[in-house]
mmCIF file of C-alpha atoms in Angstrom:
data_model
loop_
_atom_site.group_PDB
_atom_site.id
_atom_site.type_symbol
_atom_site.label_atom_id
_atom_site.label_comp_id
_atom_site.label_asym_id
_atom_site.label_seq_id
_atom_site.Cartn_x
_atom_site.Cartn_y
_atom_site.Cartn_z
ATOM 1 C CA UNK A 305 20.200 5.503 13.806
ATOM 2 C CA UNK A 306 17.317 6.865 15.971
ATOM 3 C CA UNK A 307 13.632 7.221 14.565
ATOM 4 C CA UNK A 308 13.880 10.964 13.555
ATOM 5 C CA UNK A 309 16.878 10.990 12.149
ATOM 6 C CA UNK A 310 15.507 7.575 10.043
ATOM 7 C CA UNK A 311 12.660 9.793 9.126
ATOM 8 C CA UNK A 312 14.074 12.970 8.194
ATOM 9 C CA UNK A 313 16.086 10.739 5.802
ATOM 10 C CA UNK A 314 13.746 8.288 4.458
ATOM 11 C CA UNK A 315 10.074 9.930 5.323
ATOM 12 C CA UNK A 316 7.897 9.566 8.094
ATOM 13 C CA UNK A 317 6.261 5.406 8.345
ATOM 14 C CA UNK A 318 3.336 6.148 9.578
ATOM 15 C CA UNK A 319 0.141 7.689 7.890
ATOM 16 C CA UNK A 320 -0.279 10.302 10.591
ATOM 17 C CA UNK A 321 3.784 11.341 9.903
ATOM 18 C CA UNK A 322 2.884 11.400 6.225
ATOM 19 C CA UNK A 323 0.604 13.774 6.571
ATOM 20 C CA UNK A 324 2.675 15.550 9.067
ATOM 21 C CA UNK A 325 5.338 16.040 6.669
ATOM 22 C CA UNK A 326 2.972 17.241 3.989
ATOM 23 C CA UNK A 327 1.839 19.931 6.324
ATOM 24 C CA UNK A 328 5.539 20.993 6.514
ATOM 25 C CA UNK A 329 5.937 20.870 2.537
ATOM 26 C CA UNK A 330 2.648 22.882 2.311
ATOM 27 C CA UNK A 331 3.794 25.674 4.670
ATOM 28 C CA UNK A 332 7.594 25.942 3.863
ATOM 29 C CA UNK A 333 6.014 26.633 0.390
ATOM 30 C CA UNK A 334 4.012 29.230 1.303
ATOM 31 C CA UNK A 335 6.929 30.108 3.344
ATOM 32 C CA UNK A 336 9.454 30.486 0.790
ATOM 33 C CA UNK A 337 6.630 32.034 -1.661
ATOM 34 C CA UNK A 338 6.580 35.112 0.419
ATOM 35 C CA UNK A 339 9.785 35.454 1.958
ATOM 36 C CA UNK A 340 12.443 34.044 -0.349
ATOM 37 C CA UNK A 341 14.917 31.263 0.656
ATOM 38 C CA UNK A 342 17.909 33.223 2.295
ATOM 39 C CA UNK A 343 14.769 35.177 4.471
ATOM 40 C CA UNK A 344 12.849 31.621 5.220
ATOM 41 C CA UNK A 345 13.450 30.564 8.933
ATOM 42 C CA UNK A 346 13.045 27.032 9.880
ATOM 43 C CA UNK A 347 10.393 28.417 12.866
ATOM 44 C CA UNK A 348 7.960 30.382 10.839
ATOM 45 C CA UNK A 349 7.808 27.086 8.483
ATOM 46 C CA UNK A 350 7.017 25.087 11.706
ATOM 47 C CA UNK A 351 4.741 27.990 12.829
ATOM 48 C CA UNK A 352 2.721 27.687 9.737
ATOM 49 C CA UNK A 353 2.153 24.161 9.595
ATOM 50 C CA UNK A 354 0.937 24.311 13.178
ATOM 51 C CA UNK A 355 3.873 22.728 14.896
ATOM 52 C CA UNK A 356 7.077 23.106 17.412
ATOM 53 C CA UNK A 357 10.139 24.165 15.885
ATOM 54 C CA UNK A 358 11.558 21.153 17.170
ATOM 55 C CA UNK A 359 9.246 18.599 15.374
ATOM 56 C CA UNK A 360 10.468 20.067 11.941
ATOM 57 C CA UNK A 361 13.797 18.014 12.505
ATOM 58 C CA UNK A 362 11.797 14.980 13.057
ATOM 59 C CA UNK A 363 11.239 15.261 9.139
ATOM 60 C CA UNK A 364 14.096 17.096 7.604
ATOM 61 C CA UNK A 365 17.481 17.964 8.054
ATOM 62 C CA UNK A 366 17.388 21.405 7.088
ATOM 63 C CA UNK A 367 15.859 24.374 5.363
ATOM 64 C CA UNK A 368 17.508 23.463 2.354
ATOM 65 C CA UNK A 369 16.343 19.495 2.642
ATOM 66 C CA UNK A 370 12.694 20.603 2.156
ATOM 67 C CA UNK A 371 13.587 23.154 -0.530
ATOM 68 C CA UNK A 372 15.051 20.682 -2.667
ATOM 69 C CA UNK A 373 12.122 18.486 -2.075
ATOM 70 C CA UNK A 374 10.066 20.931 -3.108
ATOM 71 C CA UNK A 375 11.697 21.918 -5.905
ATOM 72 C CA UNK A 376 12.077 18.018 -6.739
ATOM 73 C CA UNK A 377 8.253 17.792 -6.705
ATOM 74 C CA UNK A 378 7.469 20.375 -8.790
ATOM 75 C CA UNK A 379 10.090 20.057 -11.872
ATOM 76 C CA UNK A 380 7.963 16.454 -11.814
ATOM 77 C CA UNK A 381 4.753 17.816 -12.140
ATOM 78 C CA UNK A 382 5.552 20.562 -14.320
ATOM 79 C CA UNK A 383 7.235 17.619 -16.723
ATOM 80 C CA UNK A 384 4.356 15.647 -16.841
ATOM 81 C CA UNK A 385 2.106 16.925 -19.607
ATOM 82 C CA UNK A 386 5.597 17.026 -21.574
ATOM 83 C CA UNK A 387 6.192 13.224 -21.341
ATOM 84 C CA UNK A 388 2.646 11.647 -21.171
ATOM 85 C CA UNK A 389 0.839 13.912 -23.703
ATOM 86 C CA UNK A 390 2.871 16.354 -26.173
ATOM 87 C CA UNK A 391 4.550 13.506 -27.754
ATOM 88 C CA UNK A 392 2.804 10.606 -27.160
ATOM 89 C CA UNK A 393 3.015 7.739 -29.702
ATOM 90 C CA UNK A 394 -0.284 6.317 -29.000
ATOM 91 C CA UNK A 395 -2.388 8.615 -29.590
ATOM 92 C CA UNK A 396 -4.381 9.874 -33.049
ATOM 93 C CA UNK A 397 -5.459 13.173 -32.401
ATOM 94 C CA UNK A 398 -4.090 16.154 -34.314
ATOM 95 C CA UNK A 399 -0.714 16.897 -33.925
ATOM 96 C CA UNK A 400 -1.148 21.057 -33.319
ATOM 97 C CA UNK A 401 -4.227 20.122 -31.150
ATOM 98 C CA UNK A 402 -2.659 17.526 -29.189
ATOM 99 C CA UNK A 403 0.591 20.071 -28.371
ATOM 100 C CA UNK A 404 -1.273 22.474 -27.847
ATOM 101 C CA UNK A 405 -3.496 21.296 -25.242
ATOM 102 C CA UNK A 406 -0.213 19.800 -23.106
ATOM 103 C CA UNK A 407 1.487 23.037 -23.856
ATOM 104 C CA UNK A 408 -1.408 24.830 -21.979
ATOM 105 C CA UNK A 409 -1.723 22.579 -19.278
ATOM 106 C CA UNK A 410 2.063 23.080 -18.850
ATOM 107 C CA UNK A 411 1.405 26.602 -18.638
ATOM 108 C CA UNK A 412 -1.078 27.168 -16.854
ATOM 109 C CA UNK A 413 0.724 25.000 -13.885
ATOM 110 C CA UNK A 414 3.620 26.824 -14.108
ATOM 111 C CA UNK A 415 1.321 29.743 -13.714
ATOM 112 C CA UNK A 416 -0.067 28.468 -10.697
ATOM 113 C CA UNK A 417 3.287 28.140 -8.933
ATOM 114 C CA UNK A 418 5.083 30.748 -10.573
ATOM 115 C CA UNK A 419 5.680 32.367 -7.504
ATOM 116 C CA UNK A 420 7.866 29.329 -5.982
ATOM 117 C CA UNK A 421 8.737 28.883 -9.323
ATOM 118 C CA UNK A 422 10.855 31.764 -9.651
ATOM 119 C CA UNK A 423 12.414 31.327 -5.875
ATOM 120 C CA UNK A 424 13.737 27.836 -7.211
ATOM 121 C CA UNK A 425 15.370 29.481 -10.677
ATOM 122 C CA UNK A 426 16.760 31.943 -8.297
ATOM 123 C CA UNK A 427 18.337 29.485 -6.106
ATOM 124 C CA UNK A 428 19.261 26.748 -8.816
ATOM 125 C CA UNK A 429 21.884 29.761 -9.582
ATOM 126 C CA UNK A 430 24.172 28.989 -6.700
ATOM 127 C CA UNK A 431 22.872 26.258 -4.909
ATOM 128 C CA UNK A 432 24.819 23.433 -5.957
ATOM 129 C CA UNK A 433 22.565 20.532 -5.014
ATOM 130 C CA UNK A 434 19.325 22.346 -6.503
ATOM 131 C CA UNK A 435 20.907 22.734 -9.438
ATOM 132 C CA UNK A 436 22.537 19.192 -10.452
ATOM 133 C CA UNK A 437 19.206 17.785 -9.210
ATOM 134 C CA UNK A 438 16.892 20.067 -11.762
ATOM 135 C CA UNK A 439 19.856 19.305 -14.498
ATOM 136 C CA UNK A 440 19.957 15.369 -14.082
ATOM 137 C CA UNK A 441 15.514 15.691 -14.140
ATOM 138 C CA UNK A 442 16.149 17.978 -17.076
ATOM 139 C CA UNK A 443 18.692 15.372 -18.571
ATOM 140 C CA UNK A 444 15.790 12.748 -18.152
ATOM 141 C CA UNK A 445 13.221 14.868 -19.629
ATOM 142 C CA UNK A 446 15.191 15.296 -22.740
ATOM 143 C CA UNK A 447 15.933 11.592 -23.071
ATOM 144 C CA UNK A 448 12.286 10.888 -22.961
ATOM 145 C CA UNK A 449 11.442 13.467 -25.213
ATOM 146 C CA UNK A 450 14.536 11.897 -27.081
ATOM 147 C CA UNK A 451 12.810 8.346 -27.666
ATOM 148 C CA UNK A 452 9.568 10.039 -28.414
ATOM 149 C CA UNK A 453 10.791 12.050 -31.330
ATOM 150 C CA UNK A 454 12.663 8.676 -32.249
ATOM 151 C CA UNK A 455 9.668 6.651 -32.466
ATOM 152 C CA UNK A 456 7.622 9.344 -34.302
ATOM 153 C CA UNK A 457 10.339 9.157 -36.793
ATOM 154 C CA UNK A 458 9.970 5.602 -37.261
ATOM 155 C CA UNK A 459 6.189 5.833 -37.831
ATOM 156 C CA UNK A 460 6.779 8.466 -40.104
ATOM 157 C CA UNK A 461 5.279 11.485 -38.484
ATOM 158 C CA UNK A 462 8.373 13.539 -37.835
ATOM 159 C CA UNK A 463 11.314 14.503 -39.698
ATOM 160 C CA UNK A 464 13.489 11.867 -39.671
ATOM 161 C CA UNK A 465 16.529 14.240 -41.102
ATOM 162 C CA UNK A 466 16.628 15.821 -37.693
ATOM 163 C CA UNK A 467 18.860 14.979 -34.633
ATOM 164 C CA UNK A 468 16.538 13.801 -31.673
ATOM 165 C CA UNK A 469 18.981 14.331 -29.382
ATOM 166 C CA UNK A 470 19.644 17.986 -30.476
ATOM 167 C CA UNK A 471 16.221 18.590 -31.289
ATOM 168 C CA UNK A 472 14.733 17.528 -27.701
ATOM 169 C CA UNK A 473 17.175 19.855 -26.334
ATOM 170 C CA UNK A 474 16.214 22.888 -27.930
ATOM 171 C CA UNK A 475 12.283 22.493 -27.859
ATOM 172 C CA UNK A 476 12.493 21.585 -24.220
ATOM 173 C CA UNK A 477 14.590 24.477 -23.283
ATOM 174 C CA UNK A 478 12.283 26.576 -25.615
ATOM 175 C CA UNK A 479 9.236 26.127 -23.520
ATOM 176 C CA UNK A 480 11.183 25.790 -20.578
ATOM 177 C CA UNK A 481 12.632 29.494 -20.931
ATOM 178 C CA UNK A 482 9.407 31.149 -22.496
ATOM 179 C CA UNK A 483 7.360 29.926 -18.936
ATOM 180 C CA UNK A 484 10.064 31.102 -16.802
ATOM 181 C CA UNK A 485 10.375 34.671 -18.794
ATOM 182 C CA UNK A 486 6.528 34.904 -18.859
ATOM 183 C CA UNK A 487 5.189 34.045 -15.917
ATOM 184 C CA UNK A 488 7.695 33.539 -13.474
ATOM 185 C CA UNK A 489 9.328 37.016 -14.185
ATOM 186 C CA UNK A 490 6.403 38.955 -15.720
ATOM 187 C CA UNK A 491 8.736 39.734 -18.961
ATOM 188 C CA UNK A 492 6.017 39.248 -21.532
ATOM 189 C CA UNK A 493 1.972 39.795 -21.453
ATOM 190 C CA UNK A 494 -0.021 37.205 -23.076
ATOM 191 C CA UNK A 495 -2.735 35.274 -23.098
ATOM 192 C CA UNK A 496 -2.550 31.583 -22.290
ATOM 193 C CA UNK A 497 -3.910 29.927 -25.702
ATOM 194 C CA UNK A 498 -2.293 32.409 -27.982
ATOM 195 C CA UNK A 499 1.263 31.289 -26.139
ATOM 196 C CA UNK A 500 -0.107 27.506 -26.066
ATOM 197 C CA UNK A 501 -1.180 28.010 -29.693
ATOM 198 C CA UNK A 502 2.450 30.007 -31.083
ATOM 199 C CA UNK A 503 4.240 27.550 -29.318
ATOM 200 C CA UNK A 504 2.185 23.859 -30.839
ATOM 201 C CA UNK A 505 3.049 25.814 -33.976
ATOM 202 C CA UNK A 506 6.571 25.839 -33.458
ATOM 203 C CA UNK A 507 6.641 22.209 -32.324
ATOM 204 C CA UNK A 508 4.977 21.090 -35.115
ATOM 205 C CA UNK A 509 6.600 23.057 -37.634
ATOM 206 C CA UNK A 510 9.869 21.938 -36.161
ATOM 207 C CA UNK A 511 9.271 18.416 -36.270
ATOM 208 C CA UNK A 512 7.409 18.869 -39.727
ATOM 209 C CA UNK A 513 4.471 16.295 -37.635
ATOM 210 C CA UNK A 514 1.887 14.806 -39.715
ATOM 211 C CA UNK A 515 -1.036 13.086 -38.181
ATOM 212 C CA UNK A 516 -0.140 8.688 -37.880
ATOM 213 C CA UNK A 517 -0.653 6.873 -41.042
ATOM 214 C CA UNK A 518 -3.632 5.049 -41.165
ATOM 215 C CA UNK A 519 -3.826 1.118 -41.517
#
């Protein structure tokens, strides 16, 4: 296997081709921001990032490589306030004001990249590959969510009548939905906090959350 085939595979080696193939991430971005996917051409990506049509392949397949990437990278950070803050077991804040400042971080960075956002829900709807790999990240979203909700039940801060499994899949496709509806196809006007703010309340209302027990 030659060296750009290796690296359009398994990423560039060096530092200078990392930072190469972030250019190309950056642009095809932008690219697919304000043309679409099916309009995107594999030249005005290299165009943008400042380089030959030819070096693209040196880092990716294809145009729909770097889409998935993309799309990869940004159900990961748009996940991240849902896993590390919303439900997490260490810490003692209040429940509402702990969900509710994840929830608007989560917002507002789906906000941000709403635009790309709504390309990739477009695409995940018959593109095969885009869509198993935003189900199986989904699929671990929910199981973390899962354990979280478990282990606030054994603390005794959530309801421990309700299904975990059932529950993290509703709440997670709850915010999930309301972002894309909002902001990534303009279906509802609101203001960030009061949507942060309705949708702690339904968290913690759902989960019937009370703040830990003390020692």
């Amino acid at each position: 296997m030659g060296v750009a085939a290796s690296e359009a595979q398994n990423g560039p080696r060096s530092r200078k081709g990392e930072q190469t193939r972030a250019r190309l991430l950056d642009a095809a971005k932008e690219i697919f921001e304000d043309n679409g996917f099916l309009e995107a051409r594999i030249s005005d990506i290299a165009e943008r990032a400042g380089l030959s049509h030819g070096a693209f392949y040196h880092y990716f397949d294809s145009k729909e490589q770097i889409f998935r990437e993309i799309a990869e990278m940004l159900d990961d950070e748009l996940a991240e306030p849902m896993d590390s803050v919303i439900l997490s077991q260490s810490s003692s804040a209040d429940p509402h004001e702990r969900l509710q400042m994840a929830l608007r971080q989560h917002l507002e960075h789906y906000r941000d990249e709403a635009r790309i956002m709504g390309v990739i829900e477009q695409v995940a709807r018959y593109d095969d590959h885009v869509a198993a790999v935003r189900s199986a990240r989904n699929r671990l979203h929910r199981e973390q969510m899962e354990r979280s909700i478990r282990g606030m039940q054994k603390r005794g801060i959530a309801d421990s009548t309700l299904d975990p499994k059932i529950t993290a899949a509703a709440l997670g496709t709850m915010v999930e939905r309301f972002a894309e509806m909002a902001l990534a196809q303009g279906q509802l006007s609101c203001k960030l906090d009061d949507a942060a703010d309705t949708l702690a309340t339904l968290f913690v209302n759902a989960l019937q959350m009370k703040g830990p027990k003390r020692k």
